C-alpha positions as CSV (number, residue, x, y, z in Angstrom):
1,M,-11.6,21.9,-34.7
2,E,-12.4,20.1,-38.3
3,N,-9.4,20.8,-40.0
4,E,-7.3,20.0,-36.5
5,L,-5.3,16.8,-36.2
6,T,-6.3,15.0,-33.1
7,C,-4.3,12.6,-31.2
8,F,-6.6,9.8,-29.2
9,V,-5.0,8.6,-25.7
10,V,-5.2,5.1,-25.1
11,M,-4.5,4.7,-21.2
12,G,-6.0,3.8,-18.0
13,F,-7.8,6.8,-15.7
14,G,-6.9,7.3,-11.8
15,K,-5.4,5.5,-9.6
16,K,-3.7,2.1,-11.1
17,T,-2.2,-0.9,-9.3
18,D,0.2,-2.8,-11.0
19,F,0.1,-6.4,-9.6
20,E,3.2,-7.6,-10.4
21,T,5.4,-5.0,-8.1
22,G,2.4,-3.4,-5.8
23,R,3.5,0.1,-7.0
24,T,0.0,2.3,-7.2
25,L,0.7,5.1,-10.1
26,D,-2.0,8.1,-10.8
27,L,-1.9,7.8,-14.4
28,D,-3.9,11.0,-14.3
29,M,-0.6,12.8,-13.8
30,S,0.7,11.3,-16.2
31,Y,-2.0,12.3,-18.8
32,R,-2.4,15.9,-17.3
33,N,1.5,16.5,-16.5
34,M,3.3,15.1,-19.5
35,I,0.8,13.4,-22.7
36,K,-1.6,16.4,-23.4
37,P,1.2,19.0,-22.9
38,A,3.2,17.1,-24.9
39,V,0.9,16.5,-27.8
40,E,-0.7,20.4,-27.5
41,A,2.8,21.3,-28.0
42,A,2.7,19.2,-31.3
43,G,-0.1,21.0,-32.9
44,L,-3.0,18.6,-32.2
45,N,-6.4,18.5,-30.6
46,C,-5.4,15.8,-27.2
47,I,-8.4,13.9,-25.9
48,R,-8.8,10.8,-23.6
49,A,-12.1,8.7,-23.3
50,D,-12.6,10.4,-20.2
51,E,-13.2,13.4,-21.8
52,I,-15.6,12.2,-24.9
53,V,-19.0,13.9,-24.5
54,H,-21.5,10.8,-25.3
55,S,-25.1,9.9,-24.2
56,G,-25.1,5.9,-24.1
57,L,-22.0,3.4,-24.6
58,I,-18.6,5.0,-25.2
59,D,-17.7,2.2,-27.1
60,L,-18.4,3.6,-30.5
61,P,-16.6,7.0,-30.3
62,M,-13.4,5.3,-29.0
63,Y,-13.3,2.3,-31.5
64,E,-13.8,5.5,-34.2
65,Q,-11.1,7.7,-32.5
66,L,-8.9,4.3,-32.8
67,L,-9.3,4.3,-36.4
68,N,-10.2,8.2,-37.2
69,A,-7.2,9.4,-35.2
70,D,-4.0,10.8,-36.6
71,V,-2.6,9.6,-33.8
72,V,-2.4,7.8,-31.1
73,V,-0.8,7.5,-27.8
74,A,-0.9,4.5,-25.8
75,D,0.2,4.0,-22.2
76,L,0.6,0.5,-21.0
77,S,1.4,1.6,-17.4
78,T,0.4,-1.3,-14.7
79,S,-0.3,-3.4,-17.7
80,N,-4.0,-2.1,-18.4
81,K,-6.0,-4.5,-19.3
82,N,-7.8,-2.3,-21.8
83,A,-4.8,0.1,-23.1
84,F,-3.1,-3.5,-24.5
85,Y,-6.5,-4.6,-26.3
86,E,-7.3,-0.9,-27.6
87,L,-3.4,-0.7,-28.9
88,G,-4.2,-4.1,-30.7
89,V,-7.7,-2.1,-32.1
90,R,-5.3,0.4,-33.5
91,H,-2.6,-2.1,-34.9
92,A,-5.5,-3.7,-36.7
93,L,-6.7,-0.6,-38.4
94,R,-4.1,1.6,-38.9
95,P,-0.5,0.7,-39.9
96,F,1.3,4.1,-38.7
97,T,0.9,7.4,-36.3
98,T,0.8,4.8,-33.2
99,V,2.9,6.0,-30.0
100,I,3.8,3.5,-27.3
101,I,4.9,4.6,-24.2
102,C,5.0,2.9,-20.9
103,E,7.0,4.3,-17.5
104,D,9.6,2.8,-16.4
105,G,9.1,1.3,-13.0
106,M,7.2,-2.2,-14.5
107,K,8.8,-5.5,-13.5
108,S,8.5,-8.0,-16.4
109,P,9.1,-7.2,-20.2
110,L,6.4,-6.1,-22.2
111,P,4.2,-9.2,-23.8
112,F,5.8,-10.5,-27.0
113,D,3.4,-9.3,-29.2
114,V,4.5,-5.9,-28.8
115,N,7.7,-5.9,-27.2
116,H,9.7,-5.4,-30.9
117,V,7.7,-2.2,-31.3
118,A,9.4,1.0,-30.7
119,V,8.7,1.8,-26.8
120,R,9.3,5.4,-25.0
121,Q,9.9,5.0,-21.2
122,Y,8.9,7.4,-18.7
123,H,9.7,7.7,-14.6
124,H,6.8,8.1,-13.0
125,L,6.8,9.1,-8.6
126,G,3.6,7.0,-8.2
127,E,1.7,9.8,-6.7
128,D,3.1,12.5,-9.6
129,I,5.4,13.3,-11.9
130,G,8.9,15.3,-11.4
131,S,8.8,18.4,-12.7
132,S,12.2,18.0,-14.6
133,E,10.9,14.2,-15.9
134,A,7.7,15.7,-17.2
135,K,9.7,18.5,-19.3
136,R,12.0,16.0,-20.9
137,F,9.4,13.6,-21.6
138,S,6.8,16.0,-23.3
139,S,10.0,17.3,-25.0
140,L,10.9,13.4,-26.1
141,L,7.1,13.2,-27.1
142,T,6.2,16.0,-28.5
143,E,9.1,15.4,-30.8
144,A,7.9,11.5,-31.6
145,I,4.3,13.1,-32.7
146,K,5.7,15.7,-34.8
147,N,8.3,13.6,-36.7
148,I,5.8,10.6,-37.4
149,V,2.8,13.4,-38.4
150,N,5.1,15.3,-40.9
151,K,7.1,12.2,-42.7
152,N,5.7,11.3,-45.7
153,P,5.6,8.4,-46.4
154,R,5.1,7.2,-42.8
155,D,6.9,4.8,-41.5
156,N,4.8,1.0,-40.6
157,D,4.5,1.4,-37.1
158,S,1.6,-1.8,-36.7
159,P,3.1,-5.3,-36.3
160,V,-0.1,-6.1,-37.9
161,Y,0.8,-4.6,-41.4
162,T,4.6,-5.3,-41.4
163,F,4.0,-9.2,-41.2
164,L,0.9,-9.0,-43.4
165,N,2.0,-7.4,-46.5
166,G,-0.4,-6.0,-48.8
167,L,-3.1,-5.5,-46.1
168,K,-4.5,-2.4,-46.5
169,A,-6.8,0.0,-44.3
170,P,-9.8,0.5,-43.8
171,Q,-11.9,3.8,-44.3
172,I,-15.4,4.9,-43.5
173,A,-17.0,6.4,-45.4
174,A,-18.7,9.6,-44.6
175,A,-22.3,9.0,-45.4
176,I,-21.8,5.7,-43.6
177,K,-20.3,7.6,-40.4
178,E,-22.8,9.4,-40.3
179,A,-25.8,7.0,-40.2
180,V,-23.9,4.9,-37.8
181,Q,-23.8,8.4,-35.2
182,Q,-28.1,9.2,-35.4
183,T,-28.2,4.5,-34.5
184,E,-31.2,4.6,-31.6
185,P,-29.5,4.0,-28.0
186,D,-32.1,0.4,-28.1
187,T,-29.3,-0.9,-30.5
188,G,-26.9,-1.2,-28.0
189,K,-24.8,1.8,-29.5
190,A,-24.5,5.1,-29.1
191,A,-26.9,7.7,-29.8
192,E,-25.2,11.1,-31.0
193,V,-25.1,13.9,-28.6
194,K,-27.8,16.5,-29.3
195,P,-26.3,20.1,-29.1
196,G,-27.6,22.4,-26.2
197,K,-27.7,18.5,-23.5
198,N,-25.2,19.9,-21.2
199,L,-23.3,16.5,-21.3
200,K,-20.5,16.4,-18.4
201,T,-17.7,14.2,-19.5
202,H,-16.3,11.5,-16.8
203,S,-13.1,14.0,-16.6
204,E,-15.2,17.0,-15.9
205,L,-17.0,15.2,-13.3
206,M,-13.6,13.6,-11.6
207,K,-12.5,17.4,-11.4
208,E,-15.5,18.5,-9.0
209,V,-15.1,15.5,-7.0
210,D,-11.5,16.9,-6.5
211,E,-12.6,20.5,-6.0
212,A,-14.5,18.7,-3.4
213,Q,-12.5,17.0,-1.6
214,K,-9.9,19.4,-1.5
215,E,-12.4,21.7,0.2
216,G,-12.9,19.0,2.8
217,D,-16.8,18.4,1.3
218,W,-17.0,14.8,1.0
219,I,-21.2,14.7,0.9
220,T,-20.3,16.7,-2.5
221,A,-17.8,14.3,-3.2
222,K,-19.7,11.7,-2.7
223,V,-22.8,12.8,-5.2
224,F,-20.5,13.3,-8.0
225,L,-19.2,10.3,-7.4
226,S,-22.3,8.1,-7.3
227,K,-23.6,9.7,-11.2
228,I,-19.7,8.4,-12.4
229,R,-20.2,5.4,-10.7
230,K,-24.4,5.2,-12.4
231,N,-22.9,6.8,-15.9
232,S,-19.7,3.9,-15.4
233,K,-22.1,1.1,-15.0
234,L,-24.2,2.2,-18.0
235,E,-21.4,2.2,-20.3
236,N,-20.0,-1.1,-19.1
237,Q,-22.9,-3.0,-19.2
238,D,-23.6,-3.0,-15.3
239,K,-20.3,-3.8,-14.3
240,E,-18.4,-1.8,-11.4
241,D,-15.0,0.3,-12.3
242,P,-12.7,-0.5,-8.9
243,Y,-11.8,2.8,-9.0
244,T,-14.7,4.8,-8.5
245,L,-15.8,2.3,-6.2
246,Q,-12.8,3.0,-4.2
247,R,-13.3,6.8,-4.2
248,L,-17.0,6.3,-3.9
249,A,-16.0,4.3,-0.6
250,L,-13.6,6.4,1.0
251,A,-16.1,9.7,0.6
252,T,-18.8,7.7,2.0
253,Y,-16.9,7.0,5.0
254,K,-15.6,10.2,5.0
255,S,-19.2,11.9,5.0
256,K,-20.1,10.6,8.1
257,S,-23.4,10.9,6.8
258,P,-26.0,10.9,8.2
259,T,-24.4,9.5,11.0
260,E,-20.8,7.6,10.8
261,L,-21.6,4.8,11.9
262,D,-24.0,4.6,8.8
263,S,-21.2,5.6,6.5
264,L,-19.2,3.1,7.6
265,K,-21.7,0.5,7.3
266,E,-22.2,1.8,3.3
267,A,-19.0,2.2,2.4
268,Q,-18.4,-1.3,3.7
269,G,-21.3,-2.8,1.0
270,L,-19.8,-0.8,-1.5
271,L,-16.1,-2.2,-0.9
272,K,-17.4,-6.0,-0.6
273,L,-18.5,-5.8,-4.4
274,L,-14.4,-5.4,-4.7
275,D,-14.4,-8.9,-3.0
276,P,-11.5,-7.9,-0.3
277,T,-11.3,-11.2,1.0
278,T,-9.3,-12.3,-2.1
279,S,-8.6,-9.1,-3.3
280,N,-5.0,-8.3,-4.3
281,D,-5.4,-4.7,-4.6
282,P,-3.7,-3.1,-2.3
283,E,-6.2,0.4,-2.4
284,T,-8.9,-1.9,-1.7
285,L,-7.3,-3.6,1.1
286,G,-6.1,-0.2,2.8
287,L,-10.2,1.0,2.4
288,W,-11.3,-2.5,4.1
289,G,-8.8,-2.0,7.0
290,A,-9.4,1.8,7.5
291,V,-13.6,1.1,7.8
292,H,-13.0,-2.0,10.0
293,K,-10.4,0.0,12.0
294,R,-12.9,3.0,12.6
295,L,-16.2,0.5,13.1
296,W,-13.7,-1.5,16.1
297,E,-13.3,1.6,17.6
298,L,-17.1,2.5,17.7
299,S,-18.7,-0.9,18.2
300,N,-15.5,-2.6,20.0
301,E,-16.4,-5.9,18.2
302,Q,-13.7,-8.1,17.6
303,I,-14.3,-9.3,14.3
304,N,-13.9,-5.9,12.7
305,L,-10.3,-5.7,14.6
306,D,-10.0,-9.3,12.9
307,E,-10.9,-7.8,9.6
308,A,-8.4,-4.5,9.8
309,I,-5.9,-7.0,11.1
310,N,-5.8,-9.3,7.9
311,A,-6.8,-6.5,5.4
312,Y,-3.7,-4.4,6.7
313,E,-1.6,-7.6,7.3
314,R,-2.5,-8.8,3.0
315,G,-1.6,-5.3,2.1
316,F,1.6,-4.7,3.8
317,Y,2.6,-8.2,2.2
318,L,1.7,-7.2,-1.3
319,R,3.0,-3.2,-1.0
320,N,5.6,-3.5,1.6
321,D,4.7,-0.2,2.4
322,Y,4.7,1.7,5.4
323,Y,1.5,2.9,5.4
324,N,-0.2,-0.4,6.0
325,G,2.4,-1.9,7.9
326,I,2.7,0.7,11.0
327,N,-1.1,0.5,11.0
328,Y,-0.7,-3.9,10.7
329,A,1.7,-3.4,13.8
330,F,-0.8,-0.9,15.5
331,L,-3.8,-3.1,15.2
332,L,-1.4,-5.8,16.5
333,N,-0.8,-4.3,20.0
334,T,-4.7,-3.4,19.2
335,R,-5.5,-7.4,19.4
336,A,-2.4,-7.9,21.9
337,A,-4.4,-5.6,24.6
338,K,-7.5,-7.0,24.5
339,S,-6.4,-10.7,24.3
340,A,-7.7,-13.1,27.1
341,E,-4.9,-15.5,26.4
342,T,-1.6,-14.4,27.2
343,A,0.1,-17.2,24.4
344,E,-2.1,-15.3,21.4
345,A,-0.9,-11.6,23.0
346,I,2.5,-12.6,23.3
347,A,2.9,-13.7,19.7
348,D,0.8,-10.2,18.3
349,F,3.0,-7.8,20.4
350,I,6.2,-10.0,19.3
351,Q,5.1,-9.7,15.4
352,A,4.5,-5.9,15.8
353,R,8.1,-5.2,16.6
354,R,9.4,-7.5,13.7
355,I,6.6,-5.7,11.2
356,R,8.0,-2.4,12.8
357,K,11.6,-3.1,11.9
358,E,10.7,-3.5,8.4
359,V,8.5,-0.8,8.5
360,I,11.7,1.4,9.6
361,K,14.0,-0.5,7.2
362,I,11.0,0.6,4.2
363,C,11.0,4.1,5.8
364,N,14.6,4.8,5.4
365,T,14.9,3.5,1.8
366,W,11.9,5.7,0.7
367,L,14.5,8.4,2.4
368,N,17.5,7.7,0.8
369,N,15.8,7.4,-3.2
370,N,14.2,10.8,-2.3
371,P,16.0,13.5,-1.7
372,E,14.8,17.1,-1.4
373,P,13.9,18.4,-4.6
374,K,16.5,21.1,-5.9
375,G,17.0,23.5,-9.0
376,P,14.2,22.9,-11.7
377,D,11.9,20.4,-9.6
378,A,11.9,22.7,-6.3
379,N,9.0,24.8,-7.3
380,S,6.6,25.8,-4.1
381,G,3.8,23.1,-5.7
382,I,6.3,20.0,-5.4
383,L,8.3,20.7,-2.2
384,E,4.9,21.1,-0.4
385,N,3.8,17.7,-1.6
386,Y,7.5,16.4,-0.8
387,S,7.2,18.0,2.8
388,K,4.5,16.5,3.2
389,S,5.5,13.1,2.4
390,R,8.7,13.1,4.0
391,Y,6.8,14.6,6.9
392,W,4.8,11.7,7.4
393,V,7.4,8.6,6.6
394,E,9.4,10.4,9.6
395,A,6.3,10.1,11.6
396,T,6.3,7.0,10.7
397,I,9.6,6.3,11.7
398,G,9.2,7.9,15.3
399,E,6.1,6.3,16.4
400,A,7.8,2.7,15.0
401,Y,10.9,4.0,17.7
402,V,7.8,4.0,20.4
403,G,6.6,0.5,19.6
404,L,10.1,-0.9,19.7
405,E,10.1,0.9,22.9
406,D,13.5,2.7,22.5
407,E,12.9,6.4,23.8
408,E,15.8,7.8,22.9
409,L,15.4,7.7,19.2
410,A,12.2,7.9,19.8
411,N,11.7,11.2,21.7
412,K,14.9,12.6,19.0
413,K,13.0,11.6,15.5
414,L,9.6,13.1,16.9
415,Q,11.2,16.5,18.0
416,E,12.7,16.5,14.7
417,I,9.6,16.0,12.9
418,Y,7.6,18.4,14.9
419,S,9.4,21.1,14.1
420,N,9.1,20.5,10.4
421,A,5.7,19.5,10.3
422,S,3.9,22.3,7.7
423,E,0.5,22.7,9.3
424,K,-0.7,22.6,12.8
425,W,-2.8,19.1,12.4
426,M,0.5,17.2,11.3
427,Q,1.4,17.1,14.6
428,E,-1.6,16.8,16.5
429,T,-2.8,13.7,14.3
430,T,1.0,12.0,15.3
431,Q,0.6,13.1,19.6
432,Q,-2.5,11.5,19.3
433,Q,-1.5,8.6,17.3
434,I,1.4,8.1,19.9
435,E,-0.5,8.5,23.3
436,R,-2.5,5.5,22.2
437,L,0.3,3.5,21.4
438,Q,1.8,3.8,24.4
439,K,-1.3,2.8,26.3
440,L,-1.3,-0.3,24.5
441,L,2.3,-0.8,25.4
442,S,1.7,0.2,29.2
443,N,0.1,-3.4,29.4
444,S,3.4,-5.2,27.4
445,P,2.1,-9.2,27.8
446,L,5.8,-9.7,28.3
447,Q,5.3,-9.0,31.5
448,F,4.1,-12.5,32.1
449,I,7.2,-13.9,31.1
450,K,9.2,-11.4,33.5
451,E,6.9,-12.2,36.2
452,N,7.2,-16.1,35.8
453,K,11.2,-15.0,35.2
454,N,11.1,-13.3,39.0
């Protein structure tokens, strides 16, 4: 590929949270479904940092790409700090052939230093990209890349070179570049990767994790994630990558190895590295809540129940989502049923009802904003994902009506969704949750008020 033009993509990996909106976006879906196909359709070799084969630190090959890549595409979605920094490096090194993109759900305008540069926007669904949107934006991006590559002379797209007239872009002589590549590891820079070393990239290892998870093989997923974590810490001077830790914590407690309690304690230790008691990351809070919810079920220790409630509460108010909300409400009922203080039990019980009313509104908004895909969006994979997502949204509504003790609406909704469950385990999981909730409600603390009135 020596004579092939290259495009280096600057963006985050995996799922990242936009803390201004609370939305979590799967940036790998943006890369795989839109950016990489668009770049390759334009005739360029596409590479992201997690696809670079290297040993030692990633810094050297990354900076080389920022200088030498014929085109750089920078995705600023979720206001990723690394992406902004790397865009700044590119703008300082090259006066042209940089394309900036971001998803259209960002709440605040882009920072002043880049808000006057052309930015192309796409629509992200959070977990995936709709097929029609992927086609639309890929076509737009392909055309943009072709235009800037083929245009001679090229337009200046770097504000650095726009405002500093006469500034010359740096060049690296081939001999110097070769010498830098041969730098020994103990200098703090990346060493050259020798042929036949058979190193796997970050991207390849993550694909192994995804495959293991699809098969329900959480132990294998944990092994690969542990390797990814080790590599990441070496590259980032012993600093932890939150996304890797989150996935490792999930795989750890799901593995139930060597025992379920041991796996939960290990996952708890991993999540502590992300400061869950002060974190504003909904993913961290959701995992912290799930781990402590299960610890409570196994140990019956009040501290674990309180930790789970606090995590789901903060996650709900940060993200305003039905998942955190319905779990928060259920655990409030759990604590109410266990409480020895009537006033505290009544407070938790009433709060659970209020949360469920909010959850129903959130779910109905989701249903209104996410109609069933039709036309070009209606391929089997997208329909399957949509059907599963819709099932859990409507199951949440059914559970919320049960919690509100509205038997008529609850039965109507639950019978409707059971007939739409694509897999048997989905219905079984919902029924088990409903049964647990009904047991909690049978011992309602509101009975104390009614008895006193009588």
